[in-house]
Short mmCIF file of C-alpha atoms in Angstrom, two decimals:
data_model
loop_
_atom_site.label_atom_id
_atom_site.label_comp_id
_atom_site.label_asym_id
_atom_site.label_seq_id
_atom_site.Cartn_x
_atom_site.Cartn_y
_atom_site.Cartn_z
CA MET A 121 -156.89 -88.70 -198.28
CA LEU A 122 -160.08 -86.81 -199.02
CA ASN A 123 -161.34 -87.05 -195.49
CA GLY A 124 -163.94 -84.88 -193.90
CA LYS A 125 -167.06 -83.46 -195.46
CA GLN A 126 -165.54 -80.92 -197.88
CA SER A 127 -162.60 -80.55 -200.18
CA TRP A 128 -161.63 -78.32 -203.09
CA ILE A 129 -161.38 -79.21 -206.73
CA VAL A 130 -158.94 -76.99 -208.60
CA VAL A 131 -159.20 -77.21 -212.38
CA ALA A 132 -156.72 -75.17 -214.40
CA ASP A 133 -154.90 -74.76 -217.65
CA SER A 134 -152.51 -72.02 -218.74
CA SER A 135 -155.28 -69.45 -219.24
CA ALA A 136 -158.11 -70.29 -216.80
CA CYS A 137 -158.66 -71.65 -213.31
CA LYS A 138 -161.80 -72.70 -211.45
CA ILE A 139 -161.85 -73.58 -207.77
CA TYR A 140 -164.83 -75.54 -206.52
CA GLU A 141 -165.89 -76.50 -203.06
CA TYR A 142 -166.66 -80.21 -203.16
CA ASP A 143 -169.09 -81.73 -200.67
CA PHE A 144 -168.98 -85.49 -200.20
CA HIS A 145 -172.40 -86.05 -198.62
CA PRO A 146 -174.50 -85.19 -200.50
CA GLU A 147 -172.06 -85.10 -203.39
CA LYS A 148 -172.08 -81.69 -205.07
CA MET A 149 -169.77 -78.92 -206.22
CA ARG A 150 -170.01 -75.16 -205.95
CA LEU A 151 -167.78 -72.74 -207.87
CA ILE A 152 -166.11 -70.45 -205.34
CA LYS A 153 -163.47 -68.71 -207.49
CA GLU A 154 -162.71 -68.36 -211.16
CA PHE A 155 -159.98 -66.39 -212.81
CA LYS A 156 -158.67 -66.10 -216.33
CA HIS A 157 -155.46 -65.06 -217.99
CA PRO A 158 -156.49 -64.75 -221.67
CA GLU A 159 -153.11 -63.33 -222.69
CA ASN A 160 -151.73 -66.86 -222.35
CA GLN A 161 -153.83 -67.90 -225.35
CA LEU A 162 -152.08 -65.38 -227.59
CA LYS A 163 -149.49 -66.59 -230.03
CA ASP A 164 -145.84 -65.92 -229.25
CA ILE A 165 -145.58 -63.34 -232.01
CA ASP A 166 -148.47 -61.32 -230.55
CA LEU A 167 -146.84 -61.33 -227.13
CA ALA A 168 -143.50 -60.27 -228.58
CA MET A 169 -144.96 -57.09 -230.08
CA ASP A 170 -145.02 -53.96 -227.99
CA LYS A 171 -147.64 -51.21 -228.01
CA CYS A 172 -145.92 -49.51 -230.93
CA GLY A 173 -146.38 -52.65 -233.04
CA ARG A 174 -142.67 -53.37 -233.14
CA ASN A 175 -140.89 -56.49 -232.09
CA ARG A 176 -139.58 -56.12 -228.54
CA HIS A 177 -136.11 -57.08 -229.63
CA ASN A 178 -135.78 -54.07 -231.95
CA ALA A 179 -134.61 -50.68 -230.76
CA GLY A 180 -137.16 -47.95 -230.24
CA CYS A 181 -140.38 -47.75 -228.32
CA GLY A 182 -140.27 -51.36 -227.15
CA ASN A 183 -136.61 -51.84 -226.35
CA PHE A 184 -136.97 -54.78 -223.95
CA GLU A 185 -134.64 -57.51 -222.88
CA ALA A 186 -135.10 -60.79 -224.75
CA SER A 187 -137.22 -63.31 -222.87
CA ASP A 188 -140.06 -65.75 -223.42
CA PRO A 189 -143.15 -63.63 -222.69
CA LYS A 190 -145.60 -66.54 -222.97
CA LYS A 191 -143.61 -68.64 -220.49
CA ASN A 192 -143.38 -65.66 -218.13
CA ASN A 193 -147.15 -65.06 -218.34
CA ILE A 194 -147.94 -68.72 -217.68
CA ASP A 195 -145.52 -68.74 -214.77
CA ALA A 196 -147.17 -65.64 -213.31
CA PHE A 197 -150.60 -67.25 -213.70
CA SER A 198 -149.46 -70.46 -211.98
CA ARG A 199 -148.11 -68.31 -209.13
CA GLN A 200 -151.50 -66.56 -208.91
CA ILE A 201 -153.21 -69.97 -208.58
CA ALA A 202 -150.75 -71.08 -205.88
CA ASN A 203 -151.33 -67.82 -203.97
CA ALA A 204 -155.11 -68.26 -204.17
CA LEU A 205 -154.79 -71.78 -202.76
CA ASP A 206 -152.65 -70.47 -199.92
CA ASP A 207 -155.25 -67.78 -199.15
CA PHE A 208 -157.99 -70.44 -199.06
CA ARG A 209 -155.79 -72.65 -196.87
CA LYS A 210 -155.41 -69.87 -194.34
CA SER A 211 -159.16 -69.41 -194.05
CA GLN A 212 -160.53 -72.94 -194.49
CA ASN A 213 -157.67 -75.48 -194.52
CA HIS A 214 -159.47 -77.92 -196.88
CA HIS A 215 -157.68 -80.67 -198.76
CA PHE A 216 -157.83 -80.41 -202.54
CA ILE A 217 -157.59 -82.18 -205.86
CA LEU A 218 -155.54 -80.49 -208.58
CA ILE A 219 -156.60 -81.17 -212.17
CA SER A 220 -154.45 -79.62 -214.89
CA PRO A 221 -152.30 -80.59 -217.88
CA PRO A 222 -148.88 -82.01 -216.91
CA LYS A 223 -146.80 -78.89 -217.64
CA MET A 224 -149.22 -76.56 -215.88
CA SER A 225 -149.50 -78.93 -212.95
CA GLY A 226 -145.73 -78.85 -212.55
CA ARG A 227 -145.66 -75.06 -212.68
CA ILE A 228 -148.42 -74.72 -210.10
CA GLN A 229 -146.72 -77.20 -207.77
CA GLN A 230 -143.47 -75.30 -208.15
CA HIS A 231 -145.15 -72.26 -206.54
CA LEU A 232 -147.06 -74.06 -203.79
CA ASN A 233 -145.66 -73.63 -200.30
CA LYS A 234 -145.17 -76.66 -198.05
CA HIS A 235 -148.42 -76.02 -196.15
CA VAL A 236 -150.52 -76.10 -199.31
CA LYS A 237 -148.61 -79.10 -200.72
CA ARG A 238 -149.61 -81.10 -197.63
CA LEU A 239 -153.27 -80.47 -198.44
CA MET A 240 -153.09 -81.85 -202.01
CA ASP A 241 -154.68 -85.30 -201.97
CA LEU A 242 -154.72 -86.02 -205.67
CA ASN A 243 -153.02 -84.59 -208.74
CA ILE A 244 -154.79 -85.47 -211.98
CA ARG A 245 -152.65 -84.45 -214.94
CA LYS A 246 -155.36 -83.91 -217.53
CA ASP A 247 -156.80 -80.90 -219.33
CA LEU A 248 -160.40 -80.82 -218.07
CA ILE A 249 -160.99 -77.05 -217.88
CA HIS A 250 -163.49 -77.40 -220.75
CA TYR A 251 -165.66 -79.87 -218.76
CA ASN A 252 -168.95 -78.52 -217.49
CA ASP A 253 -169.78 -78.90 -213.80
CA THR A 254 -171.70 -82.15 -214.27
CA GLN A 255 -168.95 -83.78 -216.34
CA LEU A 256 -166.32 -82.68 -213.86
CA LEU A 257 -168.28 -84.00 -210.88
CA GLN A 258 -168.72 -87.37 -212.63
CA TYR A 259 -165.02 -87.53 -213.48
CA VAL A 260 -163.95 -86.73 -209.92
CA HIS A 261 -166.44 -89.26 -208.58
CA GLN A 262 -164.88 -91.98 -210.76
CA LYS A 263 -161.31 -91.04 -209.83
CA THR A 264 -161.88 -90.79 -206.10
CA HIS A 265 -164.29 -93.73 -205.72
CA ILE A 266 -166.31 -91.80 -203.19
CA HIS A 267 -169.91 -93.00 -202.90
#
């Protein structure tokens, strides 16, 4: 668990993700990737409207099959996070800590392949995306007991 000199810290919620490289000695973090999916912050009614301003379930310009667009968007974003972790694994093979709210954590893990799952050392099911870098580093330090 958390061996070696570096690891990743992956902090995510349903609309944003930050991936940090975490050095143990000296202890520091560096943001290496950030991506956002602001559509996931929209209300369900806004997502259900098409470009014509009509509900997607009505006939006309937006005649779409009924589905949960917010759930689909969040699922696509969690898949994007899992794919980014796999890309990093292929190039650097670092272990990582996942920090995200319980539902999002489950969705991300659902899309992780077995190679990436083996690299996850810790899964913290909390919403910490709003923490600044210093707060996040302090929190991780407390949770991992690395000195």
